Coordinates of C-alpha atoms in Angstrom, one line a residue:
Chain A
M28 CA -28.4 8.5 96.7
A29 CA -26.4 9.3 93.6
S30 CA -25.6 5.6 91.8
F31 CA -22.4 4.6 90.2
K32 CA -24.9 5.2 87.3
S33 CA -25.8 8.7 87.9
I34 CA -23.0 10.0 88.8
I35 CA -21.6 8.9 85.4
Q36 CA -24.5 11.0 83.9
D37 CA -23.6 13.8 86.3
V38 CA -20.4 13.9 84.9
K39 CA -21.3 13.1 81.2
D40 CA -23.6 16.5 81.6
E41 CA -21.1 18.3 83.4
I42 CA -18.1 17.7 80.7
G43 CA -20.9 18.4 77.7
N44 CA -19.2 17.2 74.1
I45 CA -16.0 15.8 75.3
S46 CA -15.4 12.8 73.6
R47 CA -15.7 9.2 75.4
K48 CA -11.6 9.4 75.2
G49 CA -11.5 12.6 76.4
F50 CA -13.4 11.8 79.6
D51 CA -11.2 8.7 80.0
H52 CA -8.4 10.5 79.5
V53 CA -9.8 12.3 82.2
K54 CA -10.2 9.2 84.6
F55 CA -7.0 7.7 84.2
G56 CA -5.0 11.0 84.3
Y57 CA -4.7 11.2 88.5
G58 CA -4.5 7.9 89.4
L59 CA -5.2 7.2 92.9
R60 CA -4.3 9.7 95.3
S61 CA -5.6 8.3 99.2
R62 CA -4.3 10.5 101.9
S63 CA -3.9 7.6 104.2
H64 CA -2.0 4.3 104.4
R65 CA -5.6 2.7 104.8
V66 CA -6.1 -0.2 102.1
V67 CA -9.2 0.3 99.8
Q68 CA -10.2 -3.1 98.6
D69 CA -9.7 -4.3 95.1
S70 CA -13.7 -4.2 93.7
S71 CA -13.8 -0.7 94.6
V72 CA -11.2 1.0 92.9
V73 CA -12.0 1.8 90.1
V74 CA -15.3 3.4 91.5
D75 CA -13.6 5.5 93.9
A76 CA -11.0 6.7 91.1
L77 CA -13.7 8.1 89.1
K78 CA -15.8 9.8 92.0
Q79 CA -12.8 10.8 93.8
S80 CA -11.1 12.0 91.1
C81 CA -12.9 14.7 88.8
W82 CA -14.0 17.2 90.4
A83 CA -16.3 18.4 87.1
S84 CA -18.6 15.5 88.6
M85 CA -19.3 17.7 91.8
P86 CA -23.5 17.9 91.7
P87 CA -25.2 20.9 90.5
E88 CA -26.4 21.8 94.1
L89 CA -22.6 21.9 96.1
L90 CA -21.3 23.9 92.7
R91 CA -23.5 26.3 93.3
D92 CA -23.4 26.6 96.6
V93 CA -19.6 27.6 96.5
L94 CA -20.6 29.8 93.6
M95 CA -23.1 31.8 96.0
R96 CA -20.7 31.8 98.5
I97 CA -17.8 33.4 96.5
E98 CA -20.1 35.9 95.4
K99 CA -21.4 36.8 98.0
S100 CA -18.2 37.3 100.0
E101 CA -16.6 39.1 97.0
S102 CA -19.1 42.1 97.2
T103 CA -16.7 44.9 95.9
W104 CA -13.5 45.8 93.9
P105 CA -10.7 44.2 93.5
P106 CA -11.8 40.5 95.5
R107 CA -15.1 41.1 92.8
K108 CA -12.2 40.3 90.0
N109 CA -13.4 36.3 91.8
V110 CA -16.7 35.7 90.3
V111 CA -15.5 37.4 87.3
A112 CA -12.9 34.7 87.0
C113 CA -15.5 31.9 88.1
A114 CA -17.7 32.7 84.8
G115 CA -14.7 32.2 82.7
V116 CA -13.2 28.8 83.9
C117 CA -16.6 27.0 82.1
R118 CA -20.0 27.1 80.2
N119 CA -21.6 25.5 83.4
W120 CA -19.6 27.8 85.8
R121 CA -20.7 30.9 83.6
E122 CA -24.4 29.9 83.8
I123 CA -24.1 29.5 87.2
M124 CA -22.5 33.0 88.2
K125 CA -24.4 34.4 85.4
E126 CA -27.6 33.6 87.0
I127 CA -26.5 34.5 90.5
V128 CA -25.0 37.4 89.7
K129 CA -27.8 40.9 89.5
T130 CA -28.2 43.4 87.7
P131 CA -26.8 46.8 89.5
E132 CA -30.4 47.9 89.5
V133 CA -31.2 45.2 91.6
S134 CA -27.8 44.9 93.8
G135 CA -26.3 48.4 93.5
K136 CA -22.3 46.2 91.8
L137 CA -20.9 46.6 88.8
T138 CA -19.8 42.9 88.4
F139 CA -19.9 41.9 84.4
P140 CA -18.5 44.4 81.9
I141 CA -22.0 44.6 80.3
S142 CA -23.3 45.8 83.9
L143 CA -21.6 49.3 82.5
K144 CA -24.5 49.0 80.0
Q145 CA -27.2 48.1 82.9
P146 CA -28.9 50.6 84.3
G147 CA -28.1 51.6 87.5
P148 CA -29.3 51.4 91.2
R149 CA -32.6 51.9 92.1
D150 CA -32.5 54.3 95.5
S151 CA -28.9 55.2 95.4
L152 CA -26.8 56.7 93.1
L153 CA -23.3 54.7 91.6
Q154 CA -20.3 56.8 93.0
C155 CA -17.9 57.1 90.2
Y156 CA -14.9 59.3 89.2
I157 CA -13.3 60.4 85.9
K158 CA -9.6 61.1 85.2
R159 CA -8.3 63.7 82.6
N160 CA -4.9 62.8 80.6
R161 CA -4.3 65.4 79.0
S162 CA -1.5 64.3 76.8
N163 CA -3.3 61.5 75.4
Q164 CA -6.9 63.1 75.4
T165 CA -8.2 60.1 77.1
Y166 CA -10.9 60.2 79.8
Y167 CA -10.6 57.7 82.9
L168 CA -13.8 56.2 84.2
Y169 CA -13.1 54.2 87.4
L170 CA -15.9 53.2 90.1
S171 CA -15.0 55.0 93.5
L172 CA -14.0 52.5 96.2
D173 CA -14.8 54.3 98.8
Q174 CA -16.2 57.0 99.9
A175 CA -13.2 59.5 100.4
L176 CA -12.6 61.3 97.1
N177 CA -9.1 60.0 96.7
E178 CA -8.4 58.1 93.6
D179 CA -8.6 54.6 94.4
G180 CA -10.8 52.8 91.9
K181 CA -12.0 50.2 89.6
F182 CA -11.1 50.4 85.9
L183 CA -14.7 50.6 84.0
L184 CA -14.0 52.6 81.0
A185 CA -11.7 54.6 78.7
A186 CA -12.6 57.8 76.3
R187 CA -10.2 58.8 73.1
K188 CA -11.0 62.4 71.9
L189 CA -10.4 62.0 67.9
R190 CA -10.7 65.6 66.4
R191 CA -12.0 64.9 63.0
P192 CA -12.6 67.9 60.0
T193 CA -16.5 68.8 61.0
C194 CA -16.6 67.1 64.4
T195 CA -15.2 65.4 66.9
D196 CA -15.9 61.8 68.4
Y197 CA -14.8 60.1 71.2
I198 CA -14.5 56.3 70.9
I199 CA -15.2 54.8 74.2
S200 CA -14.6 51.3 75.1
L201 CA -13.3 49.0 77.8
N202 CA -9.3 48.6 76.8
P203 CA -7.7 51.5 77.8
D204 CA -4.7 50.0 75.4
D205 CA -7.3 48.9 73.0
M206 CA -9.7 52.2 71.7
S207 CA -10.2 50.8 67.8
K208 CA -13.7 50.4 66.5
G209 CA -13.6 46.5 65.1
S210 CA -12.1 45.8 68.8
S211 CA -14.3 43.6 70.7
T212 CA -13.8 46.0 73.2
Y213 CA -15.2 48.8 71.7
I214 CA -18.7 50.0 73.2
G215 CA -19.6 53.1 72.0
K216 CA -18.6 56.6 70.6
L217 CA -19.4 60.4 71.1
R218 CA -19.6 62.5 68.0
S219 CA -20.3 66.1 68.9
N220 CA -21.3 68.3 65.5
F221 CA -19.2 71.0 64.6
L222 CA -20.4 74.1 66.8
G223 CA -19.7 72.1 70.0
T224 CA -23.6 72.3 70.8
K225 CA -25.2 68.6 69.8
F226 CA -24.0 65.2 70.9
T227 CA -24.8 62.2 70.0
A228 CA -23.9 58.9 71.6
F229 CA -23.8 55.8 69.5
D230 CA -24.3 52.0 71.5
A231 CA -22.4 49.7 69.4
Q232 CA -25.4 47.2 70.6
P233 CA -28.5 47.8 70.3
P234 CA -30.9 48.3 73.4
S235 CA -32.5 45.2 73.7
A236 CA -29.0 43.4 73.4
G237 CA -28.5 39.9 74.1
S238 CA -29.8 36.3 74.8
R239 CA -28.6 33.9 77.2
V240 CA -29.6 30.9 74.7
M241 CA -28.0 32.3 71.6
K242 CA -24.5 31.5 73.7
S243 CA -25.4 28.9 76.0
R244 CA -25.4 25.6 74.7
S245 CA -27.9 25.0 77.9
T246 CA -30.9 22.7 77.0
R247 CA -33.0 24.9 79.1
L248 CA -36.3 26.3 77.5
V249 CA -36.4 29.4 76.4
N250 CA -38.4 31.3 73.9
F251 CA -37.1 33.6 71.2
K252 CA -38.3 35.1 67.9
Q253 CA -35.9 35.3 65.0
V254 CA -36.2 38.7 63.5
S255 CA -33.2 40.3 61.9
P256 CA -30.8 38.8 59.9
K257 CA -27.2 39.3 60.8
V258 CA -25.6 42.5 62.2
P259 CA -23.0 43.9 62.5
A260 CA -21.4 45.8 65.6
G261 CA -22.6 49.1 64.7
N262 CA -23.7 52.7 65.8
Y263 CA -27.1 53.1 67.9
P264 CA -27.7 56.0 68.6
A265 CA -28.6 55.8 72.5
V266 CA -28.7 59.6 74.0
H267 CA -28.6 63.6 71.7
I268 CA -27.6 66.0 74.2
S269 CA -27.6 69.6 73.1
Y270 CA -26.7 72.3 74.8
E271 CA -28.1 75.9 75.0
L272 CA -27.1 79.8 76.6
N273 CA -29.5 80.4 79.4
V274 CA -31.0 83.7 79.0
L275 CA -28.4 85.6 80.8
G276 CA -25.9 84.5 78.2
S277 CA -22.7 83.3 79.1
R278 CA -23.0 84.6 82.3
G279 CA -25.3 82.3 83.7
P280 CA -25.6 78.8 83.7
R281 CA -25.6 76.8 80.3
R282 CA -28.8 74.7 80.1
M283 CA -28.1 71.0 78.7
Q284 CA -31.2 68.4 77.8
C285 CA -30.5 65.2 77.1
V286 CA -33.1 62.3 74.8
L287 CA -32.7 59.2 76.0
D288 CA -34.0 57.0 72.6
A289 CA -33.6 53.8 74.3
I290 CA -35.6 54.8 77.4
P291 CA -39.4 55.6 78.1
A292 CA -40.0 57.8 79.8
S293 CA -42.5 55.7 81.7
S294 CA -39.2 53.8 83.3
I295 CA -39.1 56.4 86.1
E296 CA -43.0 56.0 86.9
P297 CA -43.7 53.8 90.1
G298 CA -43.5 50.4 88.2
G299 CA -41.8 51.4 85.2
V300 CA -38.8 49.7 84.0
A301 CA -35.7 49.7 81.6
P302 CA -34.2 48.2 78.7
T303 CA -31.0 46.1 80.3
Q304 CA -28.5 44.4 78.1
T305 CA -27.8 41.0 79.3
E306 CA -25.0 40.3 77.1
F307 CA -22.5 41.8 74.7
M308 CA -23.2 40.5 71.3
S309 CA -21.0 38.7 68.9
S310 CA -21.0 39.9 65.2
T311 CA -20.2 36.8 64.1
L312 CA -23.5 35.4 65.0
D313 CA -26.2 34.7 62.7
T314 CA -29.8 36.0 64.2
F315 CA -29.7 39.5 66.1
P316 CA -32.8 40.2 67.9
S317 CA -34.0 43.7 67.3
F318 CA -37.1 44.3 68.6
S319 CA -38.0 40.5 70.2
F320 CA -38.1 40.3 73.7
F321 CA -36.1 37.8 75.5
R322 CA -37.5 35.2 78.4
S323 CA -34.6 32.6 79.9
K324 CA -35.4 30.8 83.0
S325 CA -31.5 32.2 83.5
T326 CA -32.4 35.9 82.9
R327 CA -33.8 38.5 84.9
V328 CA -36.6 39.8 82.7
E329 CA -36.0 44.0 82.7
N330 CA -37.0 44.7 79.4
L331 CA -40.4 46.0 78.7
E332 CA -43.7 43.9 78.8
S333 CA -43.9 41.9 76.0
G334 CA -45.6 42.8 72.6
R335 CA -44.4 46.5 72.6
P336 CA -41.4 47.6 70.8
M337 CA -39.1 49.9 72.6
S338 CA -39.4 53.0 71.4
A339 CA -43.1 52.9 70.8
P340 CA -43.9 56.6 70.0
K341 CA -46.6 56.2 72.6
D342 CA -44.7 55.7 75.7
G343 CA -42.2 59.0 75.0
M344 CA -38.5 59.0 75.3
L345 CA -36.6 59.9 78.9
V346 CA -36.1 63.4 79.0
L347 CA -33.1 64.5 80.9
K348 CA -32.4 68.5 81.9
N349 CA -30.1 70.1 84.7
K350 CA -31.4 71.5 87.6
S351 CA -31.7 74.9 88.1
P352 CA -29.0 76.4 89.8
R353 CA -30.1 78.4 92.5
W354 CA -28.3 82.5 92.5
H355 CA -26.6 82.6 96.1
E356 CA -26.5 86.4 97.0
Q357 CA -23.8 86.6 99.2
L358 CA -21.6 84.2 97.4
Q359 CA -22.7 85.7 94.4
C360 CA -22.5 82.9 92.1
W361 CA -25.0 79.7 90.9
C362 CA -25.0 77.0 93.2
L363 CA -26.2 73.4 93.0
N364 CA -25.9 71.3 96.4
F365 CA -23.9 68.4 95.1
H366 CA -24.2 66.4 98.7
G367 CA -19.5 66.6 99.3
R368 CA -19.5 65.2 96.0
V369 CA -18.2 67.6 93.7
T370 CA -15.1 70.5 95.3
V371 CA -14.3 73.6 92.7
A372 CA -16.7 75.6 90.9
S373 CA -16.7 75.1 87.3
V374 CA -19.3 75.4 84.7
K375 CA -18.9 71.7 82.9
N376 CA -20.6 70.6 86.6
F377 CA -24.2 69.7 86.6
Q378 CA -27.3 67.4 87.9
L379 CA -29.3 66.1 85.6
V380 CA -33.5 65.1 86.7
A381 CA -36.2 63.9 84.2
S382 CA -38.4 66.8 82.8
P383 CA -41.6 67.2 83.6
E384 CA -44.1 65.4 80.9
Q385 CA -44.3 67.6 77.9
G386 CA -47.5 69.8 78.8
V387 CA -47.6 70.3 82.2
A388 CA -46.7 72.8 83.9
G389 CA -45.0 71.5 87.6
T390 CA -42.4 72.2 89.4
E391 CA -38.9 69.9 88.6
H392 CA -38.2 66.0 89.4
E393 CA -36.2 66.3 92.2
N394 CA -34.3 62.7 92.2
V395 CA -31.1 63.7 90.7
I396 CA -30.4 60.9 88.0
L397 CA -26.6 62.0 87.4
Q398 CA -24.4 64.2 88.5
F399 CA -21.1 65.0 87.3
G400 CA -18.4 67.5 88.6
K401 CA -14.9 68.6 89.2
V402 CA -12.7 67.9 92.6
G403 CA -9.4 68.4 91.1
K404 CA -7.4 69.8 88.1
D405 CA -8.1 66.8 86.0
V406 CA -10.5 64.5 88.3
F407 CA -14.5 64.5 88.4
T408 CA -16.5 62.7 90.2
M409 CA -19.8 60.8 88.3
D410 CA -22.7 59.4 89.7
Y411 CA -24.9 58.0 88.2
Q412 CA -28.7 55.5 89.0
Y413 CA -31.4 53.7 87.7
P414 CA -32.9 54.8 84.6
I415 CA -29.5 55.3 82.7
S416 CA -26.6 53.3 82.5
A417 CA -22.4 53.7 83.3
F418 CA -21.9 53.5 79.4
Q419 CA -24.8 56.5 78.7
S420 CA -23.5 58.8 82.2
F421 CA -19.7 58.7 81.1
A422 CA -20.9 59.4 77.2
I423 CA -23.0 62.5 78.9
C424 CA -20.2 63.5 81.1
L425 CA -18.1 63.5 77.7
S426 CA -19.8 65.9 76.4
S427 CA -20.1 68.3 79.3
F428 CA -16.0 68.2 78.4
D429 CA -16.0 68.9 75.1
T430 CA -19.0 71.7 74.7
R431 CA -17.8 75.7 74.1
I432 CA -21.4 76.5 75.5
A433 CA -20.6 79.3 78.7
C434 CA -17.0 78.5 78.7
E435 CA -14.9 80.3 81.2
Chain B
M1 CA -16.9 10.0 127.9
S2 CA -18.4 8.1 131.3
S3 CA -19.6 10.6 133.6
P4 CA -17.4 10.8 137.2
P5 CA -17.7 8.0 139.0
S6 CA -19.8 8.4 142.4
A7 CA -18.1 8.4 146.0
S8 CA -20.2 4.7 146.8
A9 CA -19.5 3.0 143.6
S10 CA -19.9 0.1 145.0
S11 CA -23.3 0.6 145.6
S12 CA -24.7 2.8 143.2
P13 CA -26.1 1.4 139.5
P14 CA -23.3 1.8 136.0
P15 CA -23.8 4.7 134.5
C16 CA -25.2 4.2 131.5
P17 CA -23.9 3.5 128.3
K18 CA -23.8 5.6 126.0
K19 CA -26.3 4.2 122.9
M20 CA -24.1 3.4 119.5
I21 CA -24.4 3.1 116.0
T22 CA -22.7 1.1 113.5
L23 CA -22.3 2.1 110.3
R24 CA -21.2 0.0 107.6
S25 CA -19.3 1.6 104.9
S26 CA -19.4 0.4 101.1
D27 CA -16.3 -1.5 101.4
G28 CA -17.7 -3.3 104.1
A29 CA -15.5 -1.8 106.9
T30 CA -17.6 -0.8 110.1
F31 CA -17.2 2.5 112.5
E32 CA -18.8 2.5 115.6
I33 CA -20.5 6.3 116.4
E34 CA -22.4 7.8 119.0
E35 CA -26.4 8.6 118.6
T36 CA -25.7 11.8 119.4
A37 CA -23.1 12.2 116.9
A38 CA -25.0 10.4 114.7
L39 CA -27.7 12.9 114.7
Q40 CA -25.9 15.5 113.6
S41 CA -26.7 13.8 109.8
K42 CA -30.1 14.5 108.8
T43 CA -30.3 11.0 106.8
L44 CA -28.8 8.9 110.4
E45 CA -31.3 10.6 112.0
N46 CA -33.9 10.0 109.9
M47 CA -32.8 6.0 109.7
I48 CA -32.7 5.9 113.3
H49 CA -36.0 7.3 114.0
E50 CA -37.4 4.6 111.4
N51 CA -35.3 1.6 112.0
C52 CA -35.8 1.8 116.1
A53 CA -34.0 -1.5 116.9
S54 CA -31.4 -2.7 114.3
T55 CA -28.2 0.0 115.0
L56 CA -26.1 -1.6 111.7
I57 CA -26.9 1.7 109.8
P58 CA -25.4 0.5 106.2
V59 CA -23.7 3.2 103.9
P60 CA -23.7 2.1 100.7
N61 CA -21.7 4.4 98.6
I62 CA -19.5 6.5 101.1
T63 CA -15.9 4.0 101.6
G64 CA -14.6 3.1 104.9
E65 CA -11.9 6.0 104.8
V66 CA -14.0 8.5 104.2
L67 CA -16.2 7.0 106.5
A68 CA -14.2 6.7 109.2
R69 CA -13.0 10.3 109.0
V70 CA -16.6 11.8 109.2
V71 CA -17.5 9.8 112.1
E72 CA -14.6 11.5 113.3
F73 CA -15.8 14.9 112.6
C74 CA -19.1 14.1 113.8
S75 CA -17.9 13.2 117.1
K76 CA -15.7 15.9 117.5
H77 CA -18.7 18.2 116.7
A78 CA -21.0 16.3 119.5
E79 CA -18.0 16.6 122.0
A80 CA -19.2 19.2 125.1
G81 CA -17.0 21.7 126.1
V82 CA -15.2 22.3 123.0
D83 CA -15.1 26.2 122.5
D84 CA -15.3 28.2 119.4
E85 CA -11.9 29.0 118.3
S86 CA -9.9 25.4 119.4
L87 CA -12.9 23.8 117.3
G88 CA -11.9 25.8 114.6
A89 CA -8.6 25.3 114.8
W90 CA -9.6 21.6 114.8
D91 CA -11.7 21.9 111.4
E92 CA -9.0 23.9 110.0
E93 CA -6.6 20.7 110.6
F94 CA -9.4 18.2 109.0
V95 CA -10.1 19.9 105.6
A96 CA -6.5 20.5 105.4
V97 CA -5.9 17.9 102.6
D98 CA -5.4 17.1 99.5
H99 CA -8.5 17.9 96.6
T100 CA -9.4 14.6 96.4
T101 CA -10.3 13.9 99.9
L102 CA -12.0 16.6 100.3
F103 CA -14.4 16.4 97.8
D104 CA -15.0 12.8 99.1
Y105 CA -16.0 14.9 102.8
I106 CA -18.3 17.0 100.8
R107 CA -20.1 14.3 99.0
A108 CA -20.4 12.2 101.7
A109 CA -21.3 15.5 103.6
N110 CA -24.4 16.2 101.2
F111 CA -25.7 12.4 100.9
L112 CA -25.5 12.1 104.4
E113 CA -26.7 15.5 105.4
I114 CA -24.6 17.0 107.6
P115 CA -24.7 20.4 107.8
T116 CA -21.3 21.8 109.5
L117 CA -19.4 19.4 107.7
L118 CA -20.8 20.6 104.1
D119 CA -20.4 24.1 105.0
L120 CA -16.7 23.3 106.0
G121 CA -16.3 21.6 102.8
C122 CA -17.7 24.0 100.2
Q123 CA -16.2 26.9 102.0
T124 CA -12.9 25.5 101.5
V125 CA -12.9 25.0 98.2
A126 CA -14.2 28.3 97.7
D127 CA -11.4 30.1 99.6
M128 CA -9.0 27.7 97.2
I129 CA -10.7 29.5 94.1
K130 CA -10.3 33.1 95.6
G131 CA -7.2 34.7 94.2
K132 CA -7.1 32.4 91.0
T133 CA -7.3 33.2 87.3
P134 CA -9.7 30.8 85.2
D135 CA -6.8 28.8 84.0
E136 CA -5.7 28.6 87.4
I137 CA -9.3 27.5 88.4
K138 CA -9.1 24.6 85.8
K139 CA -6.2 23.8 86.3
T140 CA -6.7 23.0 90.0
F141 CA -10.3 21.4 89.3
K142 CA -9.0 19.3 86.2
I143 CA -11.9 21.1 84.4
T144 CA -11.2 20.2 80.3
T145 CA -14.1 21.3 78.4
A146 CA -14.0 22.9 75.8
C147 CA -14.8 26.8 74.5
T148 CA -15.7 28.0 71.0
P149 CA -13.1 30.9 69.8
E150 CA -15.2 33.4 70.6
E151 CA -16.1 31.7 74.2
E152 CA -12.6 32.2 75.1
E153 CA -12.0 35.8 73.2
E154 CA -15.4 36.6 75.5
V155 CA -13.7 35.5 78.9
R156 CA -10.4 37.0 77.7
G157 CA -11.9 40.0 77.1
E158 CA -13.6 40.2 80.3
N159 CA -10.8 39.1 82.5
Q160 CA -8.3 41.5 81.3
W161 CA -11.0 44.0 82.1
A162 CA -11.6 42.5 86.2
F163 CA -8.1 42.2 86.6
E164 CA -7.5 45.5 85.0

C-alpha cells in the first residue's frame, strides 16, 4: 500500500541528490494532464499531480519488470542497442540494467562494450568476422548477425597499424574514428617485435579491473579493499604470442603459441573460472584495486576464489597452441576442419586449443578456443569462446596478419 | 449478462443475479463490479474472501477516474466469448492514453495485483522505450537526475558504440 509519504520517499530515493527546489520544479512543471473530463475533487489535486506526473516515482520492482522485458526481447543486434540506451538514462536505470544483463560467458551475448573484455561463452563459439582495409591500414572486428557468411555485422573493435622504427603497433579502439591512445575508447594494443615473430597484446586495464561500487552511488553494501594508489590507463601485458617454423620449414604450417598472462590454466578445467572485468576504469578515479577481489550484490562474481592473486605461480597461465593440421594425401595439402567457417586456404588460418599440461604427454585438447580464417579477399572469420575475450582474440588474429613466418 | 429467458418464463424462478461488489475510490466515488471480474485482482480476491458479509470495499489510493477504467478492464477481461484477437485490439485501445494515465493504470494494477493489466501496462512502457536514445527516454519519462561528467562521458561512449 503506497501511502503519500512512501511515494515521496520513493521519489526522493529515485531522484537521489536532486535539490528540494528541483523536485518541486518537477512536480509543478507538468501540470495536470487528465485524459478524461471527469471531475477530480479539489482535495486530491495536489496528491494526484505528484503521483501521476512523475515516472521517476515508479516503484523499483515495476521499473525492473519493464527493463527485464526490454533485455529479454532485444536479444540480438542491432535491437540490443536499446538495452545499452536504457543503461544510459540515469544511475538507477543503469544499476538495474547492469544487474539484469549477464556476461557473455553466461548468456552468449555481447551487450556493453565491457563484454568485449570478458570471457566468451562456455560451450559455444561466438562468431565474428574481421574486415581488412588496406588503404588505411585498419582492421575492423564485427559480430556476425546471422549464420551466413555475408557481411552483416555489429561493429565491435577497430585496430590501426602503426609502423615504428623497431616494431609495429596495432592500436585497438572502440571507436573507428578515434584511434588515439589517450582517448577513453582506447582498449589496448598489439606490439610486434622487429622480426615479427613475437607479439605482446597489452590491455589498457589490469585483468581484475572494475568495481561497481566505485562508480555507483548506491548504498548497497560491498566488500572491497583499497590496495593501490591512483593508476593511470596503462599497458598491462595480456597475451604473449610467438610464431615458429615447424620442422618442415616454410613448407609446413607454422607453429603458434599464445600465453595468456591473466588467465589461469585451471580456467578450462571443470569448475575453473577466468577473470572478468566488470567496468572500464576512468583514469580520474583515485583508487584502483589491482589484486583485490570485489564482490558487490550486483556484480556476478567471476573472479578467482578470494585470497589468491591473479597470476599465482602455482596455477600456471593458460597456454594455447595451434592445432596441428593433418596432411591430406589426395588434396596434397594441410587440412583443418573449420566446420564451414573458413573457405579460402591461407597460411594465416588457425585453430587454437589449450596446450596439454606441461610435462604430461598426452593428446591435444580437442576444444577449439579460437578459430580464424579467410573467407574473402579482405574478410576473415573469427570465432572464440571461454576463457578468452573478444579483445584477446582480436589481438591474436591481428598477429596472424602481421607475422612473416611461413608466408606464401 | 443474464441467461436467455426460458420458454415458460412465468412459472420458472428468475435467473440468479450476479454478485456485485462495490468499490470506493480515494475520492469517494463508488463503482460496481461483478464479483467474477473483481477476482482478477488478487488483492480484491483476498478482501472478498476475508470479508464475506460486506460488499463495499474501499480502495484508498486509487482515484475514481482510474478505478473506473480498471473496473472496465476487469469486466472486459471477465467477459465470456471474446476471442483473443478482439481482446488484443481492445487492450491496445485501452492503453492508447497519455503517459500519466498509463502510469496510473500500472500503479493501480500493481496495488490491486491484476496480472493481465500489469503485464499490458509494463509491456506498453517497454515498447515506448524501445528505439529511443537515452536523451529521448529521459525526455519521455521526465527523468532529470544529475550525472557527473565522467558518467556522461562513459554513457556517451557506450551509446556511440552501440548505435555504431
